[in-house]
PDB file of C-alpha atoms and ligand atoms in Angstrom:
ATOM      1  CA  MET A 147     -13.516   3.139  41.869  1.00 52.00           C
ATOM      2  CA  THR A 148     -11.702  -0.196  41.655  1.00 60.00           C
ATOM      3  CA  ARG A 149      -9.974  -0.636  38.373  1.00 71.00           C
ATOM      4  CA  PRO A 150     -10.351  -3.896  36.457  1.00 75.00           C
ATOM      5  CA  THR A 151      -7.426  -6.296  36.606  1.00 86.00           C
ATOM      6  CA  PRO A 152      -5.090  -5.595  33.666  1.00 91.00           C
ATOM      7  CA  PRO A 153      -5.120  -8.265  30.967  1.00 94.00           C
ATOM      8  CA  ALA A 154      -2.740 -11.101  31.825  1.00 94.00           C
ATOM      9  CA  THR A 155      -2.147 -12.229  28.252  1.00 96.00           C
ATOM     10  CA  PRO A 156      -1.962 -10.444  24.895  1.00 97.00           C
ATOM     11  CA  GLU A 157      -5.101 -12.368  23.893  1.00 96.00           C
ATOM     12  CA  GLU A 158      -7.010 -10.827  26.810  1.00 97.00           C
ATOM     13  CA  ALA A 159      -5.708  -7.405  25.793  1.00 98.00           C
ATOM     14  CA  LEU A 160      -6.924  -8.002  22.245  1.00 98.00           C
ATOM     15  CA  ASP A 161     -10.364  -9.036  23.503  1.00 98.00           C
ATOM     16  CA  SER A 162     -10.602  -5.843  25.523  1.00 97.00           C
ATOM     17  CA  ALA A 163      -9.430  -3.770  22.536  1.00 98.00           C
ATOM     18  CA  PHE A 164     -12.115  -5.306  20.315  1.00 98.00           C
ATOM     19  CA  ARG A 165     -14.733  -4.642  22.992  1.00 98.00           C
ATOM     20  CA  LEU A 166     -13.686  -0.982  23.113  1.00 98.00           C
ATOM     21  CA  LEU A 167     -13.987  -0.708  19.327  1.00 98.00           C
ATOM     22  CA  ALA A 168     -17.399  -2.418  19.342  1.00 98.00           C
ATOM     23  CA  ARG A 169     -18.556  -0.034  22.069  1.00 98.00           C
ATOM     24  CA  GLY A 170     -17.221   2.855  19.994  1.00 98.00           C
ATOM     25  CA  VAL A 171     -19.768   2.000  17.318  1.00 98.00           C
ATOM     26  CA  ALA A 172     -22.697   1.452  19.689  1.00 97.00           C
ATOM     27  CA  ASP A 173     -22.071   4.170  22.296  1.00 98.00           C
ATOM     28  CA  ARG A 174     -21.964   7.786  21.098  1.00 97.00           C
ATOM     29  CA  ARG A 175     -20.260   8.809  24.361  1.00 97.00           C
ATOM     30  CA  SER A 176     -17.385   6.367  23.896  1.00 98.00           C
ATOM     31  CA  PRO A 177     -14.126   8.061  22.835  1.00 98.00           C
ATOM     32  CA  PHE A 178     -13.766   5.392  20.178  1.00 98.00           C
ATOM     33  CA  HIS A 179     -16.993   6.645  18.590  1.00 98.00           C
ATOM     34  CA  THR A 180     -14.910   9.513  17.174  1.00 98.00           C
ATOM     35  CA  PRO A 181     -11.388   8.257  16.549  1.00 98.00           C
ATOM     36  CA  THR A 182      -8.760  10.088  14.528  1.00 98.00           C
ATOM     37  CA  LEU A 183      -8.156   8.832  11.004  1.00 98.00           C
ATOM     38  CA  ALA A 184      -4.655   9.218   9.593  1.00 98.00           C
ATOM     39  CA  THR A 185      -3.819   9.186   5.919  1.00 98.00           C
ATOM     40  CA  VAL A 186      -0.720  10.096   3.990  1.00 97.00           C
ATOM     41  CA  ALA A 187      -1.273  13.188   1.859  1.00 95.00           C
ATOM     42  CA  THR A 188      -0.252  13.170  -1.751  1.00 88.00           C
ATOM     43  CA  ASP A 189       2.812  15.309  -0.886  1.00 94.00           C
ATOM     44  CA  GLY A 190       3.906  12.697   1.684  1.00 94.00           C
ATOM     45  CA  THR A 191       2.869  14.655   4.788  1.00 96.00           C
ATOM     46  CA  PRO A 192       0.574  13.095   7.422  1.00 97.00           C
ATOM     47  CA  ASN A 193      -3.074  14.165   7.593  1.00 98.00           C
ATOM     48  CA  LEU A 194      -5.383  13.618  10.574  1.00 98.00           C
ATOM     49  CA  ARG A 195      -9.070  14.185  11.175  1.00 98.00           C
ATOM     50  CA  THR A 196     -11.876  13.043  13.465  1.00 98.00           C
ATOM     51  CA  VAL A 197     -14.354  10.567  12.002  1.00 98.00           C
ATOM     52  CA  VAL A 198     -17.308   8.596  13.340  1.00 98.00           C
ATOM     53  CA  LEU A 199     -16.708   4.864  13.721  1.00 98.00           C
ATOM     54  CA  ARG A 200     -19.766   3.426  11.959  1.00 98.00           C
ATOM     55  CA  ALA A 201     -19.111  -0.307  12.112  1.00 98.00           C
ATOM     56  CA  PHE A 202     -16.641  -2.804  13.477  1.00 98.00           C
ATOM     57  CA  ASP A 203     -16.937  -6.560  13.119  1.00 98.00           C
ATOM     58  CA  PRO A 204     -14.606  -8.405  15.516  1.00 98.00           C
ATOM     59  CA  ALA A 205     -14.924 -11.633  13.507  1.00 97.00           C
ATOM     60  CA  THR A 206     -13.646 -10.099  10.259  1.00 97.00           C
ATOM     61  CA  ARG A 207     -11.767  -7.127  11.820  1.00 98.00           C
ATOM     62  CA  ARG A 208     -13.569  -4.902   9.340  1.00 98.00           C
ATOM     63  CA  ILE A 209     -13.995  -1.182  10.052  1.00 98.00           C
ATOM     64  CA  ARG A 210     -16.410   1.172   8.272  1.00 98.00           C
ATOM     65  CA  ILE A 211     -16.538   4.949   8.204  1.00 98.00           C
ATOM     66  CA  HIS A 212     -18.538   7.410   6.091  1.00 98.00           C
ATOM     67  CA  THR A 213     -17.219  10.458   4.312  1.00 98.00           C
ATOM     68  CA  ASP A 214     -17.627  12.900   1.432  1.00 97.00           C
ATOM     69  CA  ARG A 215     -16.139  11.624  -1.792  1.00 97.00           C
ATOM     70  CA  ARG A 216     -14.908  15.154  -2.591  1.00 97.00           C
ATOM     71  CA  SER A 217     -12.825  15.295   0.608  1.00 97.00           C
ATOM     72  CA  ALA A 218      -9.039  15.271   0.728  1.00 97.00           C
ATOM     73  CA  LYS A 219      -9.001  11.969   2.559  1.00 98.00           C
ATOM     74  CA  VAL A 220     -10.723  10.199  -0.346  1.00 98.00           C
ATOM     75  CA  ALA A 221      -8.097  11.416  -2.823  1.00 97.00           C
ATOM     76  CA  GLU A 222      -5.385  10.475  -0.360  1.00 98.00           C
ATOM     77  CA  ILE A 223      -6.765   6.974   0.171  1.00 98.00           C
ATOM     78  CA  ALA A 224      -7.170   6.501  -3.583  1.00 98.00           C
ATOM     79  CA  ALA A 225      -3.475   7.337  -3.984  1.00 97.00           C
ATOM     80  CA  ARG A 226      -2.198   5.530  -0.854  1.00 97.00           C
ATOM     81  CA  PRO A 227      -4.715   3.206   0.814  1.00 98.00           C
ATOM     82  CA  ARG A 228      -2.754   2.648   4.029  1.00 98.00           C
ATOM     83  CA  VAL A 229      -4.684   4.245   6.936  1.00 98.00           C
ATOM     84  CA  MET A 230      -4.509   4.353  10.727  1.00 98.00           C
ATOM     85  CA  LEU A 231      -7.155   5.028  13.329  1.00 98.00           C
ATOM     86  CA  HIS A 232      -6.225   6.339  16.765  1.00 98.00           C
ATOM     87  CA  GLY A 233      -8.241   6.805  19.921  1.00 98.00           C
ATOM     88  CA  TYR A 234      -7.667   7.187  23.650  1.00 98.00           C
ATOM     89  CA  ASP A 235     -10.270   6.164  26.232  1.00 97.00           C
ATOM     90  CA  ALA A 236      -9.432   8.181  29.366  1.00 97.00           C
ATOM     91  CA  GLY A 237     -11.839   6.059  31.449  1.00 95.00           C
ATOM     92  CA  ALA A 238     -10.259   2.769  30.442  1.00 96.00           C
ATOM     93  CA  GLN A 239      -6.851   4.487  30.133  1.00 97.00           C
ATOM     94  CA  VAL A 240      -6.316   2.647  26.862  1.00 98.00           C
ATOM     95  CA  GLN A 241      -4.852   3.980  23.644  1.00 98.00           C
ATOM     96  CA  LEU A 242      -5.543   2.040  20.457  1.00 98.00           C
ATOM     97  CA  ARG A 243      -3.822   2.442  17.120  1.00 98.00           C
ATOM     98  CA  ILE A 244      -5.083   0.284  14.290  1.00 98.00           C
ATOM     99  CA  ALA A 245      -4.044   0.129  10.673  1.00 98.00           C
ATOM    100  CA  GLY A 246      -5.091  -1.442   7.424  1.00 98.00           C
ATOM    101  CA  ASP A 247      -5.416  -0.967   3.673  1.00 98.00           C
ATOM    102  CA  ALA A 248      -8.569   1.015   2.950  1.00 98.00           C
ATOM    103  CA  THR A 249     -11.118   0.406   0.200  1.00 98.00           C
ATOM    104  CA  LEU A 250     -13.291   3.232  -1.172  1.00 98.00           C
ATOM    105  CA  HIS A 251     -16.947   2.462  -1.881  1.00 98.00           C
ATOM    106  CA  LEU A 252     -18.658   5.050  -4.067  1.00 96.00           C
ATOM    107  CA  ASP A 253     -21.401   3.355  -6.055  1.00 95.00           C
ATOM    108  CA  ASP A 254     -21.352  -0.257  -4.909  1.00 97.00           C
ATOM    109  CA  ALA A 255     -23.720  -2.219  -2.668  1.00 97.00           C
ATOM    110  CA  GLU A 256     -21.712  -1.233   0.423  1.00 97.00           C
ATOM    111  CA  ALA A 257     -22.244   2.466  -0.293  1.00 97.00           C
ATOM    112  CA  GLU A 258     -25.928   1.925  -1.101  1.00 96.00           C
ATOM    113  CA  ALA A 259     -26.540   0.001   2.130  1.00 97.00           C
ATOM    114  CA  ALA A 260     -24.704   2.594   4.220  1.00 96.00           C
ATOM    115  CA  TRP A 261     -26.662   5.455   2.597  1.00 96.00           C
ATOM    116  CA  ALA A 262     -29.941   3.598   3.089  1.00 94.00           C
ATOM    117  CA  GLY A 263     -29.060   3.088   6.749  1.00 94.00           C
ATOM    118  CA  SER A 264     -28.039   6.695   7.458  1.00 93.00           C
ATOM    119  CA  ARG A 265     -30.351   9.282   8.979  1.00 90.00           C
ATOM    120  CA  ALA A 266     -31.551  12.509   7.344  1.00 85.00           C
ATOM    121  CA  MET A 267     -29.341  14.595   9.639  1.00 83.00           C
ATOM    122  CA  SER A 268     -26.270  12.631   8.603  1.00 85.00           C
ATOM    123  CA  ARG A 269     -27.238  12.789   4.924  1.00 89.00           C
ATOM    124  CA  MET A 270     -27.585  16.555   4.999  1.00 87.00           C
ATOM    125  CA  VAL A 271     -23.856  17.200   5.333  1.00 88.00           C
ATOM    126  CA  TYR A 272     -23.233  15.573   1.961  1.00 92.00           C
ATOM    127  CA  ALA A 273     -25.787  17.762   0.187  1.00 87.00           C
ATOM    128  CA  THR A 274     -23.719  20.949   0.263  1.00 86.00           C
ATOM    129  CA  PRO A 275     -22.622  22.013  -3.216  1.00 86.00           C
ATOM    130  CA  HIS A 276     -19.192  22.860  -1.836  1.00 87.00           C
ATOM    131  CA  ALA A 277     -16.468  20.254  -1.557  1.00 91.00           C
ATOM    132  CA  PRO A 278     -14.975  19.912   1.952  1.00 92.00           C
ATOM    133  CA  GLY A 279     -12.089  22.341   2.184  1.00 92.00           C
ATOM    134  CA  ALA A 280     -13.402  24.618  -0.590  1.00 91.00           C
ATOM    135  CA  THR A 281     -12.965  28.356   0.057  1.00 91.00           C
ATOM    136  CA  LEU A 282     -16.251  30.100   0.975  1.00 90.00           C
ATOM    137  CA  ASP A 283     -17.418  33.725   1.027  1.00 87.00           C
ATOM    138  CA  THR A 284     -19.471  33.064   4.179  1.00 87.00           C
ATOM    139  CA  PRO A 285     -18.610  30.731   7.079  1.00 85.00           C
ATOM    140  CA  THR A 286     -21.406  28.214   6.448  1.00 77.00           C
ATOM    141  CA  ALA A 287     -22.355  26.369   3.303  1.00 65.00           C
ATOM    142  CA  ALA A 288     -26.113  25.831   3.254  1.00 66.00           C
ATOM    143  CA  PRO A 289     -27.061  22.260   2.328  1.00 63.00           C
ATOM    144  CA  GLN A 290     -29.649  21.514  -0.317  1.00 61.00           C
ATOM    145  CA  ASP A 291     -32.081  18.633   0.095  1.00 66.00           C
ATOM    146  CA  ALA A 292     -30.622  15.580   1.817  1.00 62.00           C
ATOM    147  CA  GLU A 293     -31.282  13.271  -1.125  1.00 68.00           C
ATOM    148  CA  GLY A 294     -28.900  15.331  -3.245  1.00 79.00           C
ATOM    149  CA  GLY A 295     -26.123  14.182  -0.973  1.00 91.00           C
ATOM    150  CA  ARG A 296     -25.991  10.620  -2.261  1.00 93.00           C
ATOM    151  CA  GLU A 297     -23.677  11.451  -5.146  1.00 94.00           C
ATOM    152  CA  ASN A 298     -21.166  12.959  -2.695  1.00 95.00           C
ATOM    153  CA  PHE A 299     -21.378  10.132  -0.170  1.00 96.00           C
ATOM    154  CA  ALA A 300     -18.593   7.581   0.160  1.00 98.00           C
ATOM    155  CA  VAL A 301     -17.814   4.688   2.451  1.00 98.00           C
ATOM    156  CA  VAL A 302     -14.324   3.743   3.562  1.00 98.00           C
ATOM    157  CA  THR A 303     -13.697   0.247   4.863  1.00 98.00           C
ATOM    158  CA  PHE A 304     -10.583  -1.564   5.965  1.00 98.00           C
ATOM    159  CA  ILE A 305      -9.660  -4.809   7.613  1.00 98.00           C
ATOM    160  CA  LEU A 306      -7.334  -3.968  10.445  1.00 98.00           C
ATOM    161  CA  ASP A 307      -4.099  -5.939  10.171  1.00 98.00           C
ATOM    162  CA  ARG A 308      -2.115  -4.096  12.868  1.00 98.00           C
ATOM    163  CA  LEU A 309      -3.266  -3.161  16.357  1.00 98.00           C
ATOM    164  CA  ASP A 310      -1.206  -1.443  19.031  1.00 98.00           C
ATOM    165  CA  TRP A 311      -2.761  -1.510  22.516  1.00 98.00           C
ATOM    166  CA  LEU A 312      -1.419   0.603  25.388  1.00 98.00           C
ATOM    167  CA  LEU A 313      -2.823   0.501  28.917  1.00 98.00           C
ATOM    168  CA  LEU A 314      -1.787   3.041  31.527  1.00 97.00           C
ATOM    169  CA  ALA A 315      -1.856   1.272  34.899  1.00 93.00           C
ATOM    170  CA  HIS A 316      -0.546   1.911  38.408  1.00 89.00           C
ATOM    171  CA  GLU A 317       1.001  -1.557  38.410  1.00 88.00           C
ATOM    172  CA  GLY A 318       3.009  -0.544  35.358  1.00 92.00           C
ATOM    173  CA  HIS A 319       1.962   0.409  31.874  1.00 96.00           C
ATOM    174  CA  ARG A 320       1.348  -2.455  29.466  1.00 97.00           C
ATOM    175  CA  ARG A 321       1.559  -2.496  25.720  1.00 98.00           C
ATOM    176  CA  ALA A 322       0.873  -5.246  23.211  1.00 98.00           C
ATOM    177  CA  ARG A 323       1.240  -5.373  19.473  1.00 98.00           C
ATOM    178  CA  PHE A 324      -0.843  -7.531  17.150  1.00 98.00           C
ATOM    179  CA  ALA A 325      -0.396  -8.330  13.468  1.00 98.00           C
ATOM    180  CA  TRP A 326      -2.424 -10.507  11.123  1.00 98.00           C
ATOM    181  CA  ASP A 327      -0.948 -11.919   7.947  1.00 98.00           C
ATOM    182  CA  GLY A 328      -2.805 -12.223   4.658  1.00 94.00           C
ATOM    183  CA  ALA A 329      -4.203 -15.611   5.710  1.00 96.00           C
ATOM    184  CA  GLY A 330      -5.525 -14.130   8.954  1.00 95.00           C
ATOM    185  CA  ALA A 331      -2.903 -15.745  11.205  1.00 97.00           C
ATOM    186  CA  LEU A 332      -2.318 -13.602  14.294  1.00 98.00           C
ATOM    187  CA  SER A 333       1.020 -12.843  15.909  1.00 98.00           C
ATOM    188  CA  ALA A 334       0.837 -11.137  19.290  1.00 98.00           C
ATOM    189  CA  ALA A 335       3.493  -9.875  21.676  1.00 97.00           C
ATOM    190  CA  TRP A 336       3.948  -7.730  24.736  1.00 98.00           C
ATOM    191  CA  VAL A 337       6.186  -4.800  23.902  1.00 97.00           C
ATOM    192  CA  ALA A 338       7.821  -2.125  26.059  1.00 97.00           C
ATOM    193  CA  PRO A 339       5.401   0.720  26.693  1.00 96.00           C
TER     194      PRO A 339
HETATM  195  C1  LIG B 505     -16.873  14.794  16.110  1.00 73.54           C
HETATM  196  C2  LIG B 505     -16.539  14.826  14.637  1.00 73.54           C
HETATM  197  C3  LIG B 505     -16.964  13.792  13.839  1.00 73.54           C
HETATM  198  C4  LIG B 505     -16.660  13.788  12.476  1.00 73.54           C
HETATM  199  N1  LIG B 505     -17.050  12.728  11.713  1.00 73.54           N
HETATM  200  C5  LIG B 505     -16.698  12.690  10.411  1.00 73.54           C
HETATM  201  C6  LIG B 505     -16.996  11.535   9.620  1.00 73.54           C
HETATM  202  O1  LIG B 505     -17.575  10.539  10.091  1.00 73.54           O
HETATM  203  N2  LIG B 505     -16.616  11.537   8.319  1.00 73.54           N
HETATM  204  C7  LIG B 505     -15.954  12.601   7.773  1.00 73.54           C
HETATM  205  O2  LIG B 505     -15.641  12.533   6.593  1.00 73.54           O
HETATM  206  N3  LIG B 505     -15.663  13.702   8.490  1.00 73.54           N
HETATM  207  C8  LIG B 505     -16.008  13.765   9.791  1.00 73.54           C
HETATM  208  N4  LIG B 505     -15.687  14.862  10.542  1.00 73.54           N
HETATM  209  C9  LIG B 505     -15.013  16.011   9.880  1.00 73.54           C
HETATM  210  C10 LIG B 505     -13.529  15.676   9.683  1.00 73.54           C
HETATM  211  O3  LIG B 505     -12.859  15.719  10.920  1.00 73.54           O
HETATM  212  C11 LIG B 505     -12.847  16.596   8.660  1.00 73.54           C
HETATM  213  O4  LIG B 505     -12.912  17.923   9.101  1.00 73.54           O
HETATM  214  C12 LIG B 505     -13.468  16.495   7.270  1.00 73.54           C
HETATM  215  O5  LIG B 505     -13.866  15.150   6.986  1.00 73.54           O
HETATM  216  C13 LIG B 505     -12.487  16.955   6.194  1.00 73.54           C
HETATM  217  O6  LIG B 505     -11.339  16.132   6.268  1.00 73.54           O
HETATM  218  P1  LIG B 505     -10.307  15.995   5.058  1.00 73.54           P
HETATM  219  O7  LIG B 505     -10.244  17.349   4.384  1.00 73.54           O
HETATM  220  O8  LIG B 505      -9.003  15.637   5.721  1.00 73.54           O
HETATM  221  O9  LIG B 505     -10.782  14.928   4.149  1.00 73.54           O
HETATM  222  C14 LIG B 505     -15.949  14.870  11.906  1.00 73.54           C
HETATM  223  C15 LIG B 505     -15.512  15.904  12.735  1.00 73.54           C
HETATM  224  C16 LIG B 505     -15.807  15.883  14.070  1.00 73.54           C
HETATM  225  C17 LIG B 505     -15.304  17.018  14.939  1.00 73.54           C
END
């Protein structure tokens, strides 16, 4: 298989990174469909977990994921909103690390729209009476009816303001770093891999 020509400019690398994220939302088989979300725990230690990438808008750089409001990550984000997402696409040989300040949506229009747009199977996981991480007597916690899950459902969004792109390539690995300021101005640079 011939590999695509590596991006010649940081801007091309950013375009390809945004395409990978967009495909992560649309394509369940894409590795970026299930990136790793990092938060800082309340005791200062890192915490990582797999999440499903639900939405990414390249124009606004806005990311959306869904979670259980009783989960550790929600408490962690409420205390320290800085988050990172990480993924590695072995086909494209690209690692992405993106960061931003997360917003929790519990009862607002964002949460309502996301709940309305989610399928019964997805809703079911929020209907369990047990908070994620709660100790159980048996290995599975049977869900109730899916509608009961709404009160446990939460949406996390963030606008990515840092992106680190790493491409493994025979010609030499390439890495670029991108940062957006509060006004949306982009600074981009190649960096040593
Ligand atoms: C493939 C996969 C997809 C997952 N997607 C989500 C998700 O979209 N949202 C979520 O909250 N947890 C998801 N999880 C479960 C989390 O990885 C984690 O176990 C759970 O959210 C509890 O995390 P916390 O205690 O750190 O908050 C997923 C796990 C796997 C393996």
